[in-house]
Coordinates of C-alpha atoms and ligand atoms in Angstrom, one line a residue:
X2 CA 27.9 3.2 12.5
X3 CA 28.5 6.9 11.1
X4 CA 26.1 8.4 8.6
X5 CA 28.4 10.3 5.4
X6 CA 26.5 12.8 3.9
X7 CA 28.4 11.4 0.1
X8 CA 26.3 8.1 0.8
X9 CA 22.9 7.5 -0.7
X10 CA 20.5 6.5 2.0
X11 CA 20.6 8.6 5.4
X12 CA 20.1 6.4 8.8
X13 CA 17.0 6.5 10.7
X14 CA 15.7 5.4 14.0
X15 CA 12.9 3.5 14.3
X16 CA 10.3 4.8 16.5
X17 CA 7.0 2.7 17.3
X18 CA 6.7 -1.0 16.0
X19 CA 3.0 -2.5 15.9
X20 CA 2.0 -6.4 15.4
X21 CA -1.4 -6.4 13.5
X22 CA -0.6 -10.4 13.2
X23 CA 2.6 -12.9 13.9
X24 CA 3.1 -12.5 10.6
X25 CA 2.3 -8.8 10.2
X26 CA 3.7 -5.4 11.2
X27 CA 3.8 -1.6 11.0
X28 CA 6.7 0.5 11.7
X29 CA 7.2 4.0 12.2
X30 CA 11.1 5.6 11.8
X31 CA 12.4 9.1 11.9
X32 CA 12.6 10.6 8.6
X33 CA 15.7 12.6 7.1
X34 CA 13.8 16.7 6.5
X35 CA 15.8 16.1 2.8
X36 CA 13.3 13.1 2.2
X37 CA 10.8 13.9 -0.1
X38 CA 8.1 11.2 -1.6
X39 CA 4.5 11.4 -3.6
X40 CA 1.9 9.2 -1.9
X41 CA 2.0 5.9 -3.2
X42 CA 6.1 6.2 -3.6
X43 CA 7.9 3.4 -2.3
X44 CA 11.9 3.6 -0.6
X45 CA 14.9 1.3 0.0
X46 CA 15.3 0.2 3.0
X47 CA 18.6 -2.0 4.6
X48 CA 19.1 -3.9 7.3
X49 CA 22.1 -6.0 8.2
X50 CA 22.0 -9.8 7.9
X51 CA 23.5 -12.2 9.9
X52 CA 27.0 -11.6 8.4
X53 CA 26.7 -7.9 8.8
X54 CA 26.1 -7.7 4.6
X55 CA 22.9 -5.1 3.8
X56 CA 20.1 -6.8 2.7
X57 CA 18.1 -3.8 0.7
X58 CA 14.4 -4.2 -0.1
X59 CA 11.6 -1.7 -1.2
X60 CA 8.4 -0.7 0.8
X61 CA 6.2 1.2 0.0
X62 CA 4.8 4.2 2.5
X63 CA 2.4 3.8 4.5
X64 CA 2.6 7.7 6.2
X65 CA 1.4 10.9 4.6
X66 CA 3.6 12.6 2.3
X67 CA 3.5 16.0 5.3
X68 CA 4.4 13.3 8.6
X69 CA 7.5 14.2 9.6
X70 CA 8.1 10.3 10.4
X71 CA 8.1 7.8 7.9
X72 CA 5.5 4.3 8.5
X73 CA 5.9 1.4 6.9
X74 CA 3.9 -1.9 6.7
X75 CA 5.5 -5.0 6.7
X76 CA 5.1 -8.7 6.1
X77 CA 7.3 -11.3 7.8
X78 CA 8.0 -14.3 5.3
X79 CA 9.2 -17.3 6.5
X80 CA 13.0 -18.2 5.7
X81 CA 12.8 -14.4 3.6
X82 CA 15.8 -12.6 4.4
X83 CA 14.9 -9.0 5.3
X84 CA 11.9 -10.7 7.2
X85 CA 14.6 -12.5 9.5
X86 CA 15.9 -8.9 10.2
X87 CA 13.0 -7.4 11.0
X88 CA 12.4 -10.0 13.8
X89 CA 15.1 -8.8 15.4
X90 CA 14.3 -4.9 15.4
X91 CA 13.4 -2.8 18.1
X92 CA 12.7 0.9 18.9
X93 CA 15.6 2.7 19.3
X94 CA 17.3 0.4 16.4
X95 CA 18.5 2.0 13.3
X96 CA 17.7 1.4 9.7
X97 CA 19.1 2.9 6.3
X98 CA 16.6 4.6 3.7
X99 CA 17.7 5.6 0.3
X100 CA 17.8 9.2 -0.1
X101 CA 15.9 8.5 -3.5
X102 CA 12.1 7.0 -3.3
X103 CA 10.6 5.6 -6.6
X104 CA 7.3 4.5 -8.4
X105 CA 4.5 5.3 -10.7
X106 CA 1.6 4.1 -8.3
X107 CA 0.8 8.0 -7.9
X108 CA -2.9 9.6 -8.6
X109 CA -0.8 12.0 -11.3
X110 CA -0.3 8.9 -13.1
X111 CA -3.7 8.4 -14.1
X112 CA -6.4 10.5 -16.2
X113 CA -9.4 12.6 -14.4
X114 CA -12.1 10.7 -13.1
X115 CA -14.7 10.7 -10.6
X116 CA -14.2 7.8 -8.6
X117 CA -10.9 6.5 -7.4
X118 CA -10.9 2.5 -6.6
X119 CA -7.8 1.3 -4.8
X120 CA -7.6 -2.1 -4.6
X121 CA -5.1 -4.1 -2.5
X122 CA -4.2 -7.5 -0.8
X123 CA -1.7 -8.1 2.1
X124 CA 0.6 -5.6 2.5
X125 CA -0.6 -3.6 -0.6
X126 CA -3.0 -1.5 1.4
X127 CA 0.3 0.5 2.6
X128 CA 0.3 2.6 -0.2
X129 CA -3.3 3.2 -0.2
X130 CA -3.4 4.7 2.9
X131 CA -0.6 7.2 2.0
X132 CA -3.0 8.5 -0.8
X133 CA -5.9 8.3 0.9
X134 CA -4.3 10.9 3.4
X135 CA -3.9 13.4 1.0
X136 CA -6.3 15.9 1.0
X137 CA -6.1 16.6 -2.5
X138 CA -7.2 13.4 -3.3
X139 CA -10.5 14.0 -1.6
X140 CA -11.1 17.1 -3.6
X141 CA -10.1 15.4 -7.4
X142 CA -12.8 12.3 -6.6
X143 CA -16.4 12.0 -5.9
X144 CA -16.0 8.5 -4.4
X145 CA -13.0 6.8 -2.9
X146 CA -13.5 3.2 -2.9
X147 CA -11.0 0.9 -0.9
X148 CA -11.1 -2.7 -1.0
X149 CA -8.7 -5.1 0.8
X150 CA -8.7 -8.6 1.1
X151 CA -6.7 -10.6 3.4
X152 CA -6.3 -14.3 4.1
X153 CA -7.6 -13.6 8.5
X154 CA -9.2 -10.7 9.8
X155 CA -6.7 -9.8 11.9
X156 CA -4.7 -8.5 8.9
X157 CA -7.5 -6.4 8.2
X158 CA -4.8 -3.5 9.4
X159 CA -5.6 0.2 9.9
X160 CA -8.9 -0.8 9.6
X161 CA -10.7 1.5 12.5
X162 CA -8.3 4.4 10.8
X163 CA -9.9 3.6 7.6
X164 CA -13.5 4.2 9.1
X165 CA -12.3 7.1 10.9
X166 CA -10.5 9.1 8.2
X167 CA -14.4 10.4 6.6
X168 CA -13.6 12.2 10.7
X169 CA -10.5 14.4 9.7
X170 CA -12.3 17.9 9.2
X171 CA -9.2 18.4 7.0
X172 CA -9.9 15.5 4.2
X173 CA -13.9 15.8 4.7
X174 CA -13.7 19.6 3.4
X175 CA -12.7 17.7 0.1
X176 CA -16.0 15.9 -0.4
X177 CA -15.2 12.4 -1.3
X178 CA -17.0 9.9 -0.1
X179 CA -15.6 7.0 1.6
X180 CA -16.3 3.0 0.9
X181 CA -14.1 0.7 2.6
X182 CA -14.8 -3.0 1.5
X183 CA -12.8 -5.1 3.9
X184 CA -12.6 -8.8 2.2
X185 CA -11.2 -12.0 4.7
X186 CA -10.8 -15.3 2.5
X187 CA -9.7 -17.5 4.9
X188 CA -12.7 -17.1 8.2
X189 CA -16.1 -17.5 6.2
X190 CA -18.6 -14.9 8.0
X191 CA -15.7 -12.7 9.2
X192 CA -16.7 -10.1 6.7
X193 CA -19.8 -9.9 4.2
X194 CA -17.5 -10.5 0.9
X195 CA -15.0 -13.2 1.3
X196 CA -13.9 -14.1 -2.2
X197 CA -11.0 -13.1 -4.4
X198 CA -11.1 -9.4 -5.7
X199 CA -11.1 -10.6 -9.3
X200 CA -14.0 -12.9 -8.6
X201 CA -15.8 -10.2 -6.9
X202 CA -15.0 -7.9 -10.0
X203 CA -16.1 -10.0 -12.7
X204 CA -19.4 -11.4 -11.3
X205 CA -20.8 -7.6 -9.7
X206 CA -19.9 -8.1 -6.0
X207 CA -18.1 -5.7 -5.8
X208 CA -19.3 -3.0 -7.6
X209 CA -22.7 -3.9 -5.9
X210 CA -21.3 -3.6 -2.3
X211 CA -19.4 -0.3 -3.4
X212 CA -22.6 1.4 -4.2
X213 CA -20.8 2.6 -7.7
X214 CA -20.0 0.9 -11.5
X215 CA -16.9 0.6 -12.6
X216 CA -16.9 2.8 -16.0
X217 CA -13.9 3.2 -18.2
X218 CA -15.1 7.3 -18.6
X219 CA -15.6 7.5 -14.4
X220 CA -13.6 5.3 -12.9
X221 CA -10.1 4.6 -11.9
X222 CA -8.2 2.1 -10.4
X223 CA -4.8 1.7 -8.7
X224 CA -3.8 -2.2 -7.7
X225 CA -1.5 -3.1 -5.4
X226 CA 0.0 -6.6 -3.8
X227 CA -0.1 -10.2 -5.1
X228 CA 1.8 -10.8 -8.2
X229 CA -0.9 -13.4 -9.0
X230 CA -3.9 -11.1 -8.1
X231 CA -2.4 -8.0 -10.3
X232 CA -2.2 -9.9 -13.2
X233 CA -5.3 -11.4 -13.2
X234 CA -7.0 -8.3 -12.6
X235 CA -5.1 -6.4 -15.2
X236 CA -6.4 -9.0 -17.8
X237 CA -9.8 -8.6 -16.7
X238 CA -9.8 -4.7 -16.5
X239 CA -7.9 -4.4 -19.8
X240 CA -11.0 -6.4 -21.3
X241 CA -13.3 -3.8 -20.2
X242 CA -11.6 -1.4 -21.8
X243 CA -9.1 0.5 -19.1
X244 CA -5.8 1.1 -19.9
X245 CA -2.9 1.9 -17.9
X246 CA -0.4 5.1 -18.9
X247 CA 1.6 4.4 -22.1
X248 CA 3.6 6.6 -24.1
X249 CA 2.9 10.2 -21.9
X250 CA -1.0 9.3 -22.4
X251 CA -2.6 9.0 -19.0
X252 CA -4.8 5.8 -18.8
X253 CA -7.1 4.7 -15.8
X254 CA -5.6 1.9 -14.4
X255 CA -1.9 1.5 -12.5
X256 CA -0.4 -1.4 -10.6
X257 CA 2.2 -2.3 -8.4
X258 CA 3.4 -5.7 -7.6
X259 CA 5.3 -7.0 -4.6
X260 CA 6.9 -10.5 -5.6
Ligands
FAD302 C1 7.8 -2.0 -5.3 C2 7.7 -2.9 -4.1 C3 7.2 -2.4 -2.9 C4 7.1 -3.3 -1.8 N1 6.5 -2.8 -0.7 C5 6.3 -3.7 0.3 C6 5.6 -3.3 1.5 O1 5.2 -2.1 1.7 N2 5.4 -4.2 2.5 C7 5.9 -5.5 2.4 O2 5.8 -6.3 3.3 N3 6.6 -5.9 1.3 C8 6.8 -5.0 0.3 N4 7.4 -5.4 -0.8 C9 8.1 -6.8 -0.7 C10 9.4 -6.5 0.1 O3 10.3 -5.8 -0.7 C11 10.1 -7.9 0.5 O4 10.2 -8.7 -0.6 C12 9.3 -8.6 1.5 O5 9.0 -7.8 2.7 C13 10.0 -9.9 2.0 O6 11.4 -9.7 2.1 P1 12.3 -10.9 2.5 O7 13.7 -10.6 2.2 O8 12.0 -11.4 3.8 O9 11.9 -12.1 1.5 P2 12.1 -12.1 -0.1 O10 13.2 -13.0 -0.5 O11 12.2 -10.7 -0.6 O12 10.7 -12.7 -0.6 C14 10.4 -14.1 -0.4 C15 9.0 -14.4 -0.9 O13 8.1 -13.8 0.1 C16 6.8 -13.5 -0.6 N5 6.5 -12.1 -0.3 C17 7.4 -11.0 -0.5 N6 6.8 -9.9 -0.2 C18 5.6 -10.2 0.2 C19 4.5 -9.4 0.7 N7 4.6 -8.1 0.8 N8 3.3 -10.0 1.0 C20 3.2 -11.4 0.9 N9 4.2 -12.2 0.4 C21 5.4 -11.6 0.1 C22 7.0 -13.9 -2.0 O14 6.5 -15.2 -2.2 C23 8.5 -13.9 -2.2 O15 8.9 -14.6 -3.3 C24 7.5 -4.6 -1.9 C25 8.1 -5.1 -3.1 C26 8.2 -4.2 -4.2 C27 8.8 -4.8 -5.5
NAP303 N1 -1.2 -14.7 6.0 C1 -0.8 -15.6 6.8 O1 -1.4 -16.0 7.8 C2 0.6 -16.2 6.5 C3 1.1 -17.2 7.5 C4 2.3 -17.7 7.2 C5 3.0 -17.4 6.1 N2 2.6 -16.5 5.2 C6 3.4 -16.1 4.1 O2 3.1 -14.8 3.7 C7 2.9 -14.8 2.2 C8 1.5 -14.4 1.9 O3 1.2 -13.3 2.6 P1 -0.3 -12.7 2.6 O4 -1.3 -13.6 3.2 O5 -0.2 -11.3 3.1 O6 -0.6 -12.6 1.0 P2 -1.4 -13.4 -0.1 O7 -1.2 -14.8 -0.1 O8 -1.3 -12.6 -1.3 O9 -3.0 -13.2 0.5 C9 -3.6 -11.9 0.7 C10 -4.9 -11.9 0.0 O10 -4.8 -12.0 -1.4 C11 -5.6 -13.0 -1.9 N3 -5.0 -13.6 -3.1 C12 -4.0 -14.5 -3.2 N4 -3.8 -14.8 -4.5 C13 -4.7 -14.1 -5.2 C14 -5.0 -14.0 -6.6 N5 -4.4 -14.7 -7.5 N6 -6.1 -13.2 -7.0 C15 -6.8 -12.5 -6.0 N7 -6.5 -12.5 -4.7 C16 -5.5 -13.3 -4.3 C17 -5.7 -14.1 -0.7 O11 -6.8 -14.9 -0.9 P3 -6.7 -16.5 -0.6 O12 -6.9 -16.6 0.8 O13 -7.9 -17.0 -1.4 O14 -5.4 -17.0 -1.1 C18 -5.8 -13.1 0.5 O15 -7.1 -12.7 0.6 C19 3.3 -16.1 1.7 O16 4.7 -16.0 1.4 C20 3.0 -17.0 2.9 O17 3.9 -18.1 2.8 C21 1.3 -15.9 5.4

């Protein structure tokens, strides 16, 4: 396989793969010095299929946006096609990334505010932790909330860097505070919340166990994961009175959705 500079996605080697669960992973590739993303971007990836076709998907970064490696973290679905080709990778292997990455789940997306909630399930932390390594982001909020629920604790991933990130002299000149709200649905008494985001929103949970309110002038929110859980959430936020950016007028909400 020879890389052509005309083509639209360079090839990179994958580096480090790490099983959080069997159904769960993160990995780490090489990453073209021409690649250039905002936290919270997503890229193309490929990876042949059975028959040698390319079977392309997006993902979002998981690595900060001054790595010189790109991480990724990565579901495996049963009979999913890219899934069935990530089973079979291995360090040393090679994948193609688009040149190009894309998205609007970027902190420049939203208006000024004090207190940045990222909200995710499953995979849809990825993103989150991109952002949260920026140091800028530490500077531009008070509070920097992170809640992710899971179905089992062990997808509870990157949780011990999480907790150690308030550590990084670097992002703790910025001032932020850090609350990390890890929620498992599936194991009852695996962590102290273990209902639904949504549910936790609506009745006070949440904003109880954060320690902050949720206010349409202080707070903002980026959402990330479930199709299901976006919507639902979106609904619920719009009826409080958050809006998300229409029209070149910065709002306080943004989402991404996976499926
Ligand atoms: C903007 C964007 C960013 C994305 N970023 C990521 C990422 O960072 N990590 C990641 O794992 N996936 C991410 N996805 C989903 C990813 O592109 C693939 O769809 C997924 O990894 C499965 O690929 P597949 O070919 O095996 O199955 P597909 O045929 O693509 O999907 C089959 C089914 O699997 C389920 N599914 C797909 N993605 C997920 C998921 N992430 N978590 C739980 N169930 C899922 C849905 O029910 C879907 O219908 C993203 C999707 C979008 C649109
Ligand atoms: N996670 C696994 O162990 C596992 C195993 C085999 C296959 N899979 C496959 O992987 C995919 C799901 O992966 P996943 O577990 O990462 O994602 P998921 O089903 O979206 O679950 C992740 C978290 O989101 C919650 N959630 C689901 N729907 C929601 C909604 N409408 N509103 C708010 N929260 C919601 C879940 O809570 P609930 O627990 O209440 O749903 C869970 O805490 C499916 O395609 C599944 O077939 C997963």
């Amino acid at each position: 396989m020879t890389q052509d500079a005309m083509e639209k996605w360079t090839l990179e080697t994958v580096s480090m793969l790490r099983h959080w669960s069997p159904t769960m992973l993160s990995f780490r590739t090489s990453r073209s010095p021409g690649f250039r993303f905002k936290p919270g971007h997503y890229a193309r990836l490929a990876l042949p299929g059975p028959d040698g076709e390319l079977i392309w998907r997006p993902y979002s970064l998981v690595s900060a946006s001054h790595d010189d490696y790109l991480e990724f973290l990565a579901i495996q679905v049963p009979g999913g096609a890219f899934s069935a080709a990530l089973a079979l990778l291995q360090p040393g292997d090679v994948l193609r990334v688009d040149k190009s990455s894309f998205g609007f789940l970027t902190v420049d997306q939203l208006a000024p505010g004090k207190d940045l909630w990222l909200l995710a399930s499953g995979t849809g932390l990825g993103p989150m932790l991109s952002i949260l390594r920026e140091p800028a982001v530490w500077q531009d909020f008070k509070r920097l909330v992170v809640v992710h629920s899971v179905r089992h604790v062990n997808e509870l991933a990157y949780r011990n860097d999480i907790a150690s990130l308030q550590d990084d002299p670097v992002l703790a000149e910025g001032g932020a505070q850090l609350r990390y709200l890890p929620i498992v649905t599936r194991e009852p008494g695996a962590t102290a919340l273990a209902q639904r985001i949504p549910l936790l929103l609506q009745d006070g949970r949440l904003e109880c166990a954060a320690g902050c309110a949720l206010t349409v002038q202080d707070s903002r929110l980026m959402i990330c994961g479930n199709p299901d859980m976006t919507a639902e959430l979106r609904q619920l936020l719009a009826g409080l009175g958050f809006s998300t950016t229409r029209c070149g007028v910065r709002g306080q909400m943004a989402f991404e959705k996976y499926w």
